[in-house]
Every structure is written in C-alpha cells, then in structure tokens.
C-alpha positions as a LaTeX table, in Angstrom:
\begin{tabular}{lrrr}
\hline
Residue & $x$ (\AA) & $y$ (\AA) & $z$ (\AA) \\
\hline
Met1 & 61.29 & $-41.69$ & 27.02 \\
Asn2 & 60.77 & $-43.61$ & 23.81 \\
Phe3 & 57.02 & $-43.34$ & 23.15 \\
Thr4 & 57.01 & $-46.06$ & 20.52 \\
Val5 & 58.06 & $-48.59$ & 23.14 \\
Gly6 & 54.97 & $-47.91$ & 25.16 \\
Phe7 & 52.78 & $-48.48$ & 22.09 \\
Lys8 & 54.47 & $-51.68$ & 20.90 \\
Pro9 & 51.72 & $-54.04$ & 22.12 \\
Leu10 & 49.06 & $-51.89$ & 20.46 \\
Leu11 & 50.97 & $-51.70$ & 17.19 \\
Gly12 & 51.57 & $-55.42$ & 17.30 \\
Asp13 & 47.86 & $-56.09$ & 17.78 \\
Ala14 & 46.97 & $-53.79$ & 14.89 \\
His15 & 49.44 & $-55.60$ & 12.64 \\
Ser16 & 48.02 & $-58.95$ & 13.70 \\
Met17 & 44.49 & $-57.75$ & 13.01 \\
Asp18 & 45.53 & $-56.68$ & 9.51 \\
Asn19 & 47.06 & $-60.10$ & 8.85 \\
Leu20 & 43.96 & $-61.79$ & 10.21 \\
Glu21 & 41.73 & $-59.70$ & 7.96 \\
Lys22 & 43.74 & $-60.80$ & 4.92 \\
Gln23 & 43.10 & $-64.44$ & 5.85 \\
Leu24 & 39.36 & $-63.79$ & 6.09 \\
Ile25 & 39.00 & $-62.49$ & 2.51 \\
Cys26 & 36.93 & $-64.54$ & 0.07 \\
Pro27 & 38.92 & $-65.20$ & $-3.16$ \\
Ile28 & 35.78 & $-64.66$ & $-5.27$ \\
Cys29 & 34.11 & $-61.49$ & $-3.94$ \\
Leu30 & 37.43 & $-60.18$ & $-2.43$ \\
Glu31 & 35.61 & $-59.14$ & 0.74 \\
Met32 & 35.38 & $-60.64$ & 4.20 \\
Phe33 & 33.59 & $-63.97$ & 4.31 \\
Ser34 & 29.85 & $-63.68$ & 4.72 \\
Lys35 & 28.16 & $-66.44$ & 6.69 \\
Pro36 & 27.56 & $-69.23$ & 6.08 \\
Val37 & 31.13 & $-70.18$ & 5.15 \\
Val38 & 31.69 & $-73.55$ & 3.46 \\
Ile39 & 34.93 & $-75.52$ & 3.40 \\
Leu40 & 35.95 & $-77.37$ & 0.24 \\
Pro41 & 37.64 & $-80.77$ & 0.15 \\
Cys42 & 40.91 & $-78.95$ & $-0.61$ \\
Gln43 & 40.50 & $-77.13$ & 2.75 \\
His44 & 39.92 & $-73.70$ & 1.13 \\
Asn45 & 36.96 & $-71.61$ & 2.30 \\
Leu46 & 34.31 & $-69.74$ & 0.31 \\
Cys47 & 31.16 & $-67.84$ & 1.01 \\
Arg48 & 28.29 & $-70.19$ & 0.27 \\
Lys49 & 26.76 & $-67.61$ & $-2.03$ \\
Cys50 & 30.05 & $-67.18$ & $-3.97$ \\
Ala51 & 30.51 & $-70.97$ & $-4.16$ \\
Asn52 & 26.97 & $-71.34$ & $-5.49$ \\
Asp53 & 27.63 & $-68.66$ & $-8.15$ \\
Val54 & 30.77 & $-70.50$ & $-9.34$ \\
Phe55 & 28.93 & $-73.84$ & $-9.30$ \\
Gln56 & 25.98 & $-72.44$ & $-11.25$ \\
Ala57 & 28.33 & $-70.93$ & $-13.84$ \\
Ser58 & 30.10 & $-74.27$ & $-14.30$ \\
Asn59 & 26.82 & $-76.27$ & $-14.38$ \\
Pro60 & 24.19 & $-74.15$ & $-16.14$ \\
Leu61 & 21.82 & $-77.12$ & $-16.57$ \\
Trp62 & 21.86 & $-78.06$ & $-12.87$ \\
Gln63 & 18.50 & $-77.49$ & $-11.16$ \\
Ser64 & 18.51 & $-75.16$ & $-8.18$ \\
Arg65 & 17.54 & $-76.27$ & $-4.69$ \\
Gly66 & 13.79 & $-76.67$ & $-4.18$ \\
Ser67 & 13.16 & $-77.87$ & $-7.73$ \\
Thr68 & 10.85 & $-80.88$ & $-8.11$ \\
Thr69 & 13.22 & $-82.39$ & $-10.67$ \\
Val70 & 15.88 & $-84.70$ & $-9.25$ \\
Ser71 & 19.40 & $-83.48$ & $-10.11$ \\
Ser72 & 22.49 & $-85.62$ & $-10.42$ \\
Gly73 & 24.98 & $-83.14$ & $-8.95$ \\
Gly74 & 27.88 & $-81.40$ & $-10.63$ \\
Arg75 & 31.45 & $-80.19$ & $-10.29$ \\
Phe76 & 33.55 & $-77.01$ & $-10.33$ \\
Arg77 & 37.13 & $-76.00$ & $-9.62$ \\
Cys78 & 38.39 & $-74.24$ & $-6.50$ \\
Pro79 & 39.26 & $-70.64$ & $-7.39$ \\
Ser80 & 42.36 & $-70.78$ & $-5.13$ \\
Cys81 & 44.10 & $-74.04$ & $-6.10$ \\
Arg82 & 42.06 & $-75.16$ & $-9.16$ \\
His83 & 41.29 & $-78.49$ & $-7.44$ \\
Glu84 & 38.18 & $-80.09$ & $-8.89$ \\
Val85 & 35.30 & $-80.26$ & $-6.42$ \\
Val86 & 32.62 & $-82.91$ & $-7.08$ \\
Leu87 & 29.21 & $-82.24$ & $-5.56$ \\
Asp88 & 26.22 & $-84.50$ & $-5.09$ \\
Arg89 & 22.62 & $-83.66$ & $-5.88$ \\
His90 & 22.53 & $-81.18$ & $-2.98$ \\
Gly91 & 25.06 & $-78.92$ & $-4.69$ \\
Val92 & 26.95 & $-76.42$ & $-2.49$ \\
Tyr93 & 24.40 & $-77.00$ & 0.23 \\
Gly94 & 25.98 & $-80.39$ & 0.70 \\
Leu95 & 29.32 & $-78.84$ & 1.66 \\
Gln96 & 30.26 & $-78.65$ & 5.32 \\
Arg97 & 30.12 & $-75.27$ & 7.05 \\
Asn98 & 33.36 & $-73.99$ & 8.61 \\
Leu99 & 32.10 & $-72.89$ & 12.03 \\
Leu100 & 35.64 & $-72.05$ & 13.19 \\
Val101 & 36.07 & $-69.41$ & 10.49 \\
Glu102 & 32.61 & $-68.02$ & 11.26 \\
Asn103 & 33.51 & $-67.67$ & 14.96 \\
Ile104 & 36.82 & $-65.97$ & 14.06 \\
Ile105 & 34.90 & $-63.50$ & 11.90 \\
Asp106 & 32.60 & $-62.65$ & 14.82 \\
Ile107 & 35.56 & $-62.10$ & 17.17 \\
Tyr108 & 37.35 & $-59.94$ & 14.57 \\
Lys109 & 34.30 & $-57.73$ & 14.11 \\
Gln110 & 33.96 & $-57.29$ & 17.88 \\
Glu111 & 37.62 & $-56.30$ & 18.25 \\
Ser112 & 37.42 & $-53.93$ & 15.30 \\
Ser113 & 34.42 & $-52.15$ & 16.81 \\
Arg114 & 36.30 & $-51.15$ & 19.99 \\
Pro115 & 37.40 & $-47.47$ & 20.22 \\
Leu116 & 41.06 & $-46.94$ & 19.45 \\
His117 & 41.67 & $-44.51$ & 22.30 \\
Ser118 & 40.54 & $-47.04$ & 24.93 \\
Lys119 & 43.09 & $-49.54$ & 23.57 \\
Ala120 & 45.73 & $-46.86$ & 23.62 \\
Glu121 & 44.98 & $-46.01$ & 27.22 \\
Gln122 & 45.23 & $-49.65$ & 28.19 \\
His123 & 48.60 & $-50.09$ & 26.49 \\
Leu124 & 50.19 & $-46.73$ & 27.40 \\
Met125 & 52.51 & $-48.07$ & 30.08 \\
Cys126 & 55.85 & $-46.85$ & 31.40 \\
Glu127 & 58.92 & $-48.34$ & 29.74 \\
Glu128 & 60.97 & $-48.59$ & 32.95 \\
His129 & 58.09 & $-49.61$ & 35.21 \\
Glu130 & 56.03 & $-51.92$ & 33.02 \\
Glu131 & 53.13 & $-52.18$ & 35.46 \\
Glu132 & 52.80 & $-48.42$ & 35.95 \\
Lys133 & 50.57 & $-46.30$ & 33.74 \\
Ile134 & 51.82 & $-43.00$ & 32.40 \\
Asn135 & 49.83 & $-40.49$ & 34.46 \\
Ile136 & 51.99 & $-37.37$ & 34.93 \\
Tyr137 & 53.89 & $-34.95$ & 32.71 \\
Cys138 & 57.48 & $-33.85$ & 33.32 \\
Leu139 & 57.63 & $-30.09$ & 32.71 \\
Ser140 & 61.44 & $-30.06$ & 32.73 \\
Cys141 & 61.94 & $-32.82$ & 30.15 \\
Glu142 & 58.59 & $-32.17$ & 28.43 \\
Val143 & 57.67 & $-35.87$ & 28.27 \\
Pro144 & 54.88 & $-37.96$ & 29.86 \\
Thr145 & 56.04 & $-40.34$ & 32.58 \\
Cys146 & 54.75 & $-42.38$ & 35.54 \\
Ser147 & 54.67 & $-41.69$ & 39.27 \\
Leu148 & 57.50 & $-44.11$ & 40.09 \\
Cys149 & 59.79 & $-42.26$ & 37.64 \\
Lys150 & 59.08 & $-39.09$ & 39.65 \\
Val151 & 59.75 & $-40.75$ & 43.01 \\
Phe152 & 62.66 & $-43.07$ & 42.22 \\
Gly153 & 63.51 & $-42.72$ & 38.54 \\
Ala154 & 65.06 & $-40.27$ & 36.12 \\
His155 & 62.51 & $-37.52$ & 36.84 \\
Lys156 & 62.81 & $-37.35$ & 40.63 \\
Asp157 & 64.39 & $-33.87$ & 40.50 \\
Cys158 & 62.06 & $-32.54$ & 37.78 \\
Glu159 & 58.92 & $-30.47$ & 38.04 \\
Val160 & 55.83 & $-32.42$ & 37.08 \\
Ala161 & 52.14 & $-31.73$ & 36.55 \\
Pro162 & 49.02 & $-33.88$ & 36.20 \\
Leu163 & 48.71 & $-35.34$ & 32.73 \\
Pro164 & 45.09 & $-34.10$ & 32.17 \\
Thr165 & 46.12 & $-30.52$ & 33.04 \\
Ile166 & 48.95 & $-30.48$ & 30.50 \\
Tyr167 & 46.72 & $-32.26$ & 28.02 \\
Lys168 & 44.06 & $-29.55$ & 28.27 \\
Arg169 & 46.66 & $-26.75$ & 28.21 \\
Gln170 & 48.47 & $-28.01$ & 25.12 \\
Lys171 & 45.21 & $-28.87$ & 23.42 \\
Ser172 & 44.04 & $-25.30$ & 24.08 \\
Glu173 & 47.33 & $-23.91$ & 22.75 \\
Leu174 & 47.04 & $-26.03$ & 19.63 \\
Ser175 & 43.43 & $-24.93$ & 19.18 \\
Asp176 & 44.46 & $-21.27$ & 19.49 \\
Gly177 & 47.28 & $-21.82$ & 17.03 \\
Ile178 & 44.88 & $-23.45$ & 14.58 \\
Ala179 & 42.48 & $-20.51$ & 14.96 \\
Met180 & 45.30 & $-18.03$ & 14.32 \\
Leu181 & 46.46 & $-20.04$ & 11.31 \\
Val182 & 42.92 & $-20.17$ & 9.92 \\
Ala183 & 42.54 & $-16.42$ & 10.44 \\
Gly184 & 45.87 & $-15.86$ & 8.70 \\
Asn185 & 44.72 & $-18.07$ & 5.85 \\
Asp186 & 41.56 & $-15.98$ & 5.56 \\
Arg187 & 43.64 & $-12.81$ & 5.32 \\
Val188 & 45.89 & $-14.39$ & 2.72 \\
Gln189 & 42.84 & $-15.49$ & 0.75 \\
Ala190 & 41.45 & $-11.96$ & 0.95 \\
Val191 & 44.74 & $-10.58$ & $-0.39$ \\
Ile192 & 44.71 & $-13.16$ & $-3.19$ \\
Thr193 & 41.14 & $-12.21$ & $-4.06$ \\
Gln194 & 42.08 & $-8.52$ & $-4.08$ \\
Met195 & 45.08 & $-9.17$ & $-6.33$ \\
Glu196 & 42.89 & $-11.22$ & $-8.67$ \\
Glu197 & 40.53 & $-8.25$ & $-8.86$ \\
Val198 & 43.54 & $-6.03$ & $-9.61$ \\
Cys199 & 44.52 & $-8.38$ & $-12.45$ \\
Gln200 & 40.98 & $-8.23$ & $-13.83$ \\
Thr201 & 40.97 & $-4.44$ & $-13.59$ \\
Ile202 & 44.35 & $-4.27$ & $-15.36$ \\
Glu203 & 42.97 & $-6.40$ & $-18.18$ \\
Asp204 & 39.83 & $-4.25$ & $-18.44$ \\
Asn205 & 41.81 & $-0.98$ & $-18.41$ \\
Ser206 & 44.30 & $-2.31$ & $-20.96$ \\
Arg207 & 41.49 & $-3.41$ & $-23.25$ \\
Arg208 & 39.83 & 0.00 & $-22.95$ \\
Gln209 & 43.09 & 1.86 & $-23.59$ \\
Lys210 & 43.79 & $-0.31$ & $-26.63$ \\
Gln211 & 40.40 & 0.66 & $-28.03$ \\
Leu212 & 41.09 & 4.34 & $-27.37$ \\
Leu213 & 44.54 & 4.04 & $-28.94$ \\
Ser214 & 43.05 & 2.47 & $-32.05$ \\
Gln215 & 40.46 & 5.24 & $-32.23$ \\
Arg216 & 43.15 & 7.94 & $-31.98$ \\
Phe217 & 45.20 & 6.45 & $-34.78$ \\
Glu218 & 42.11 & 5.94 & $-36.90$ \\
Ala219 & 41.39 & 9.65 & $-36.41$ \\
Leu220 & 44.91 & 10.49 & $-37.55$ \\
Cys221 & 44.47 & 8.26 & $-40.59$ \\
Ser222 & 41.21 & 10.08 & $-41.33$ \\
Val223 & 43.06 & 13.42 & $-41.16$ \\
Leu224 & 45.68 & 12.18 & $-43.61$ \\
Glu225 & 43.11 & 10.70 & $-45.95$ \\
Glu226 & 41.04 & 13.88 & $-45.98$ \\
Arg227 & 44.10 & 16.07 & $-46.55$ \\
Lys228 & 45.23 & 13.75 & $-49.32$ \\
Ala229 & 41.81 & 14.03 & $-50.99$ \\
Glu230 & 41.92 & 17.85 & $-50.73$ \\
Leu231 & 45.40 & 18.08 & $-52.26$ \\
Leu232 & 44.47 & 15.68 & $-55.04$ \\
Gln233 & 41.38 & 17.77 & $-55.75$ \\
Ala234 & 43.46 & 20.97 & $-55.94$ \\
Leu235 & 45.92 & 19.27 & $-58.28$ \\
Ala236 & 43.05 & 18.05 & $-60.45$ \\
Arg237 & 41.59 & 21.59 & $-60.64$ \\
Glu238 & 44.91 & 23.05 & $-61.72$ \\
Gln239 & 45.32 & 20.34 & $-64.30$ \\
Glu240 & 41.84 & 20.99 & $-65.73$ \\
Glu241 & 42.42 & 24.75 & $-65.90$ \\
Lys242 & 45.71 & 24.40 & $-67.75$ \\
Leu243 & 44.31 & 21.81 & $-70.12$ \\
Leu244 & 41.31 & 24.02 & $-70.92$ \\
Arg245 & 43.54 & 26.98 & $-71.70$ \\
Val246 & 45.99 & 25.06 & $-73.89$ \\
Arg247 & 43.21 & 23.22 & $-75.72$ \\
Gly248 & 41.48 & 26.58 & $-76.36$ \\
Leu249 & 44.67 & 27.91 & $-77.90$ \\
Ile250 & 44.97 & 24.76 & $-79.99$ \\
Arg251 & 41.47 & 25.26 & $-81.33$ \\
Gln252 & 42.17 & 28.96 & $-82.06$ \\
Tyr253 & 45.41 & 28.21 & $-83.88$ \\
Gly254 & 43.74 & 25.37 & $-85.73$ \\
Asp255 & 40.92 & 27.60 & $-86.97$ \\
His256 & 43.45 & 30.21 & $-88.12$ \\
Leu257 & 45.50 & 27.55 & $-89.87$ \\
Glu258 & 42.46 & 26.15 & $-91.62$ \\
Ala259 & 41.30 & 29.62 & $-92.85$ \\
Ser260 & 44.83 & 30.50 & $-93.98$ \\
Ser261 & 45.15 & 27.24 & $-95.87$ \\
Lys262 & 41.89 & 27.81 & $-97.69$ \\
Leu263 & 42.95 & 31.37 & $-98.60$ \\
Val264 & 46.27 & 30.12 & $-99.94$ \\
Glu265 & 44.49 & 27.52 & $-102.03$ \\
Ser266 & 42.13 & 30.17 & $-103.48$ \\
Ala267 & 45.07 & 32.51 & $-104.26$ \\
Ile268 & 46.97 & 29.75 & $-106.07$ \\
Gln269 & 43.92 & 28.91 & $-108.17$ \\
Ser270 & 43.49 & 32.60 & $-109.03$ \\
Met271 & 47.12 & 32.89 & $-110.17$ \\
Glu272 & 46.54 & 30.04 & $-112.58$ \\
Glu273 & 43.82 & 32.10 & $-114.38$ \\
Pro274 & 45.08 & 32.67 & $-118.01$ \\
Gln275 & 42.85 & 35.66 & $-118.79$ \\
Met276 & 44.25 & 38.85 & $-117.35$ \\
Ala277 & 40.95 & 40.72 & $-117.16$ \\
Leu278 & 39.30 & 37.96 & $-115.21$ \\
Tyr279 & 42.36 & 37.63 & $-112.92$ \\
Leu280 & 42.42 & 41.34 & $-112.22$ \\
Gln281 & 38.80 & 41.28 & $-111.17$ \\
Gln282 & 39.64 & 38.84 & $-108.32$ \\
Ala283 & 43.25 & 39.81 & $-107.55$ \\
Lys284 & 42.53 & 42.95 & $-105.57$ \\
Glu285 & 40.17 & 41.18 & $-103.19$ \\
Leu286 & 42.56 & 38.24 & $-102.69$ \\
Ile287 & 45.46 & 40.59 & $-102.04$ \\
Asn288 & 43.44 & 42.37 & $-99.33$ \\
Lys289 & 42.40 & 39.05 & $-97.74$ \\
Val290 & 45.98 & 37.72 & $-97.76$ \\
Gly291 & 47.22 & 40.96 & $-96.23$ \\
Ala292 & 44.53 & 40.90 & $-93.55$ \\
Met293 & 45.18 & 37.23 & $-92.81$ \\
Ser294 & 48.89 & 37.86 & $-92.39$ \\
Lys295 & 48.19 & 40.68 & $-89.94$ \\
Val296 & 45.89 & 38.61 & $-87.67$ \\
Glu297 & 47.36 & 38.46 & $-84.15$ \\
Leu298 & 46.84 & 35.19 & $-82.37$ \\
Ala299 & 46.64 & 34.73 & $-78.61$ \\
Gly300 & 49.95 & 34.33 & $-76.90$ \\
Arg301 & 51.38 & 30.89 & $-76.42$ \\
Pro302 & 51.82 & 29.37 & $-72.89$ \\
Glu303 & 54.85 & 30.75 & $-71.17$ \\
Pro304 & 57.85 & 28.46 & $-70.76$ \\
Gly305 & 57.38 & 26.01 & $-67.87$ \\
Tyr306 & 53.62 & 26.37 & $-68.03$ \\
Glu307 & 53.29 & 22.60 & $-68.24$ \\
Ser308 & 55.27 & 22.04 & $-65.03$ \\
Met309 & 53.35 & 20.86 & $-61.92$ \\
Glu310 & 56.29 & 20.98 & $-59.53$ \\
Gln311 & 54.50 & 23.52 & $-57.38$ \\
Phe312 & 52.27 & 20.71 & $-56.15$ \\
Thr313 & 55.11 & 18.75 & $-54.59$ \\
Val314 & 54.43 & 17.86 & $-50.95$ \\
Ser315 & 57.18 & 17.30 & $-48.40$ \\
Val316 & 56.12 & 14.77 & $-45.75$ \\
Glu317 & 59.48 & 13.83 & $-44.30$ \\
His318 & 59.17 & 16.17 & $-41.33$ \\
Val319 & 55.57 & 15.06 & $-40.78$ \\
Ala320 & 56.61 & 11.40 & $-40.81$ \\
Glu321 & 59.41 & 12.21 & $-38.38$ \\
Met322 & 56.97 & 13.94 & $-36.06$ \\
Leu323 & 54.53 & 11.05 & $-36.29$ \\
Arg324 & 57.28 & 8.76 & $-35.08$ \\
Thr325 & 57.56 & 10.86 & $-31.93$ \\
Ile326 & 53.98 & 10.09 & $-30.88$ \\
Asp327 & 54.16 & 8.56 & $-27.42$ \\
Phe328 & 52.05 & 8.08 & $-24.34$ \\
Gln329 & 51.50 & 11.08 & $-22.12$ \\
Pro330 & 51.51 & 9.90 & $-18.47$ \\
Gly331 & 49.07 & 11.56 & $-16.11$ \\
Ala332 & 46.64 & 12.78 & $-18.77$ \\
Ser333 & 43.04 & 11.98 & $-17.94$ \\
Gly334 & 40.33 & 10.98 & $-20.35$ \\
Glu335 & 38.45 & 14.22 & $-19.59$ \\
Asp336 & 41.40 & 16.35 & $-20.79$ \\
Glu337 & 41.44 & 14.36 & $-24.00$ \\
Asp338 & 37.76 & 15.00 & $-24.63$ \\
Glu339 & 38.19 & 18.76 & $-24.24$ \\
Glu340 & 40.32 & 18.81 & $-27.42$ \\
Val341 & 37.50 & 17.43 & $-29.59$ \\
Ala342 & 34.62 & 19.85 & $-30.46$ \\
Leu343 & 31.40 & 19.22 & $-32.34$ \\
Asp344 & 31.06 & 21.24 & $-35.56$ \\
Gly345 & 27.55 & 22.77 & $-35.66$ \\
Glu346 & 26.18 & 20.60 & $-32.82$ \\
Glu347 & 25.29 & 21.66 & $-29.33$ \\
Gly348 & 24.09 & 19.74 & $-26.33$ \\
Ala349 & 25.90 & 16.56 & $-27.29$ \\
Gly350 & 26.26 & 14.12 & $-24.41$ \\
Pro351 & 29.67 & 13.73 & $-22.72$ \\
Glu352 & 31.78 & 10.69 & $-23.17$ \\
Glu353 & 30.86 & 7.77 & $-20.93$ \\
Glu354 & 32.51 & 7.84 & $-17.56$ \\
Arg355 & 35.48 & 5.54 & $-17.41$ \\
Pro356 & 35.86 & 3.21 & $-14.42$ \\
Glu357 & 38.71 & 4.11 & $-12.14$ \\
Gly358 & 41.31 & 1.46 & $-11.59$ \\
Pro359 & 42.23 & 0.11 & $-8.13$ \\
Glu360 & 44.74 & 1.78 & $-5.92$ \\
Gly361 & 48.26 & 1.48 & $-7.28$ \\
Val362 & 47.14 & 1.01 & $-10.91$ \\
Ala363 & 48.29 & 3.64 & $-13.39$ \\
Gly364 & 45.56 & 5.89 & $-14.81$ \\
Pro365 & 44.68 & 6.31 & $-18.49$ \\
Arg366 & 47.29 & 7.72 & $-20.87$ \\
Ser367 & 46.69 & 9.90 & $-23.92$ \\
Leu368 & 48.54 & 10.45 & $-27.17$ \\
Glu369 & 50.57 & 13.54 & $-27.86$ \\
Val370 & 49.98 & 15.02 & $-31.33$ \\
Pro371 & 53.02 & 16.45 & $-33.15$ \\
Pro372 & 52.97 & 20.24 & $-33.75$ \\
Cys373 & 53.01 & 19.68 & $-37.51$ \\
Leu374 & 49.49 & 18.26 & $-37.32$ \\
Arg375 & 48.13 & 21.32 & $-35.47$ \\
Gln376 & 46.97 & 23.43 & $-38.40$ \\
Glu377 & 45.56 & 26.87 & $-37.78$ \\
Gly378 & 42.44 & 28.18 & $-39.50$ \\
Arg379 & 40.99 & 24.89 & $-40.75$ \\
Pro380 & 39.54 & 21.68 & $-39.32$ \\
Leu381 & 41.85 & 18.69 & $-39.20$ \\
Ala382 & 39.28 & 15.99 & $-39.90$ \\
Arg383 & 35.62 & 15.15 & $-39.93$ \\
Val384 & 35.14 & 11.88 & $-38.09$ \\
Pro385 & 31.91 & 9.94 & $-38.85$ \\
Asn386 & 29.39 & 10.05 & $-36.03$ \\
Phe387 & 26.96 & 7.18 & $-36.34$ \\
Gly388 & 24.50 & 8.92 & $-34.04$ \\
Gly389 & 24.20 & 12.17 & $-36.04$ \\
Asp390 & 26.24 & 14.63 & $-38.07$ \\
Pro391 & 29.99 & 14.12 & $-38.52$ \\
Ile392 & 32.30 & 15.35 & $-35.77$ \\
Thr393 & 34.84 & 17.96 & $-36.83$ \\
Ile394 & 38.23 & 17.86 & $-35.12$ \\
Leu395 & 39.35 & 21.48 & $-34.73$ \\
Pro396 & 42.94 & 22.77 & $-34.71$ \\
Phe397 & 44.86 & 22.17 & $-31.52$ \\
Ser398 & 46.05 & 25.20 & $-29.63$ \\
Gly399 & 46.87 & 23.83 & $-26.19$ \\
Ser400 & 48.39 & 20.58 & $-24.98$ \\
Gly401 & 48.07 & 18.99 & $-28.38$ \\
Thr402 & 46.30 & 15.79 & $-27.36$ \\
Ile403 & 43.41 & 14.02 & $-28.96$ \\
\hline
\end{tabular}
C-alpha cells in the first residue's frame, strides 16, 4: 500500500496552511497581522500599529491622537505598492478595519493549535476503500491495511493482527534498539576516553624520557669536559717543568758566558801592559783563572727531542665511534639506571622520585647504554653538580653499563 496516498489530504491541508500564513504576514513587521488590521485605499493590509509607525515617520510634526491641538492630517506611501495614502485629521485611526482578515487570522490560529496526530488519524484512510479507516496490520506483507482488504481485498489470505498490538510491539522493539544503541555509544565513549588518557600518558612519558635523555647526555658531556680539563692540566704541568729546566740551563750558561767574557777582557788588558815586571805580577793569577774557567763543567744540555710534546697526543676516534653506538636499551627500568649512580662521600640520600607507570600496552622507560670505552677503572668518570648538597660522583661502570 502506498502510505503517501493515505496522507494526501493532510499534506494538502498543511501546504494550504503554509500558503495562507504567507498571505497573513505584515510587510512592515514581517510577522502575522496583529489586530486591529487596517485596509489601505490600494487594498493592501497593515497592522494598525505598523501603519501608525510609518505615518509618524513620514509626518513627524503631526499631533498624535488625543492631543488638544487640531491636526490637518497627513500622507504616507504603502510599503507594498508605494501608492500614496492621504489621511485626514484622524490619521490611521480613520482607516477602515479589515474584519475579514481578522476573522481569517482567528480561524488560522485555531487550526494551527490542533494536535497533528488527531489530524493524521482522521485522514489515515484506506486507498482502495476510501471510507474505511486503516485499523489492522498485515503480518505477511508488513503493511497497515483496513478490514475490508482482509475480507475481500489483497490481504484476504494474509495473517493480520490488531494495529495497536503491532504498534506497541514495534514501538517496544524500537525502544529496546535505542537503549542498546545508547549503551553501545556509552561503551564507545568510554573507549574513546580511555584512548585519550593513553594519549595523555604517552605524552607525559615521552616528555619525562626526553628530560632523562637530556640529563644522560649532559652527564656524558660533563665527563668529557672534566677529562679534557684534567688532560690539559697534565699538559700544562709538563710544559711548565720543561720550561723551568731549560730556562735554568739558560741562566747557568749565561752566567758562565758573562764570567768568561769578563775574564777574557781582563786577560787582553793585561797582555797590553808594556812593563814586563808589572805584567808578570798579574800573569800568573790570570793564567790560573783562565785555566780554571776552561775546566768548568756545565750542566748537560736537553737531550734530543726534549722539546717534543707528542706523548700528549690523544686518540678519540674509537671513543667517537663508540659514542655513535649509544642506543636505547628496551626493558631497562628506571630503578636499574639509578643503581649505576653512587654518591661520593654521602650516605642516606633519598631515592629518585617514583616514576608513574604507563597504561597497559604502553612501552616502559628505556635507558642509554654506555660504550665500554667510557667505563674507566680506578677513577670516577664525572662529578655532576648536586644543587641540594655536595657534587655527585659517577663511579666506573662494572655491570650493564647504563647510566
């Protein structure tokens, strides 16, 4: 059965009501006419209040109704056709009321206030038997029909049931389906909320691991900086020692050279003495001094290659290669990382703050693996500043090699 056929009168009435409502719209306020409704000489209608507003705007000097001053009237143009409307001293109150439009408005409001379902019930008639109401439901064809269709019509061999029974049954089924759908939506929303929490936890864990990663690399940089300072200090000590020795030898040789030069100068002056007796008095002493000076043994000179500093060359290629192998170590917990860091000279220090565990299915924290070349035996690797007390000394690594 075509259901739309049974509803044609109702749909037609609804369409007519819509068209009627459009005809009852005031062109000024764009709403349904409000009584009283006045008709203009051009046969267009206006709410009296709207007409008075237009008239007052066009005639600002016109005295309102009730004034003791006698007015001479005025004019304004129809908002629909622009026809000029001339009014007497009564203004818009002199216009005739359109009682027909007012009665139509009352009837329209009464019809609009009727329940829709009662209209539907009145118009839900059988298509084949126009005077028969649809009051049963064909279970075989799954369509509503009338009693005559069951007795004489197309549904005489079908199984039928009372329309209210099927109505309640299908309404109950739809209600149950809605309840199941709502419950399913609640479960989906719960899953969405849980996944949003997982996203938040992932962001928090990633942020925390980034901080830890930065701290680990800063510790490695501290190790390199401290070792660099130690090697530079050793090189500076060696340089100072060699310079002190060589400069001492320079001073010693300089003193010897100065004394020898003075002795040579004295000997030359003595040889220029023309009197032999006077020369002989000084010659013996000068000869002894020159002989002693020539026999003076100076300290040995620096051995060949003494000035070389090649022994302080550092090879870092293998260390750089090992640093490039630093990678994440899956499965390592934060507690295992903390066991590799000891406090130098401090006891009773508090443990590292407990890290929040991620949700189920989220990977745990990962630590950094330290290359073997950085695990030095017999000496601390670095002293990391501790803003709460003494510096923290990172000891040599003997186990898993993680920091």
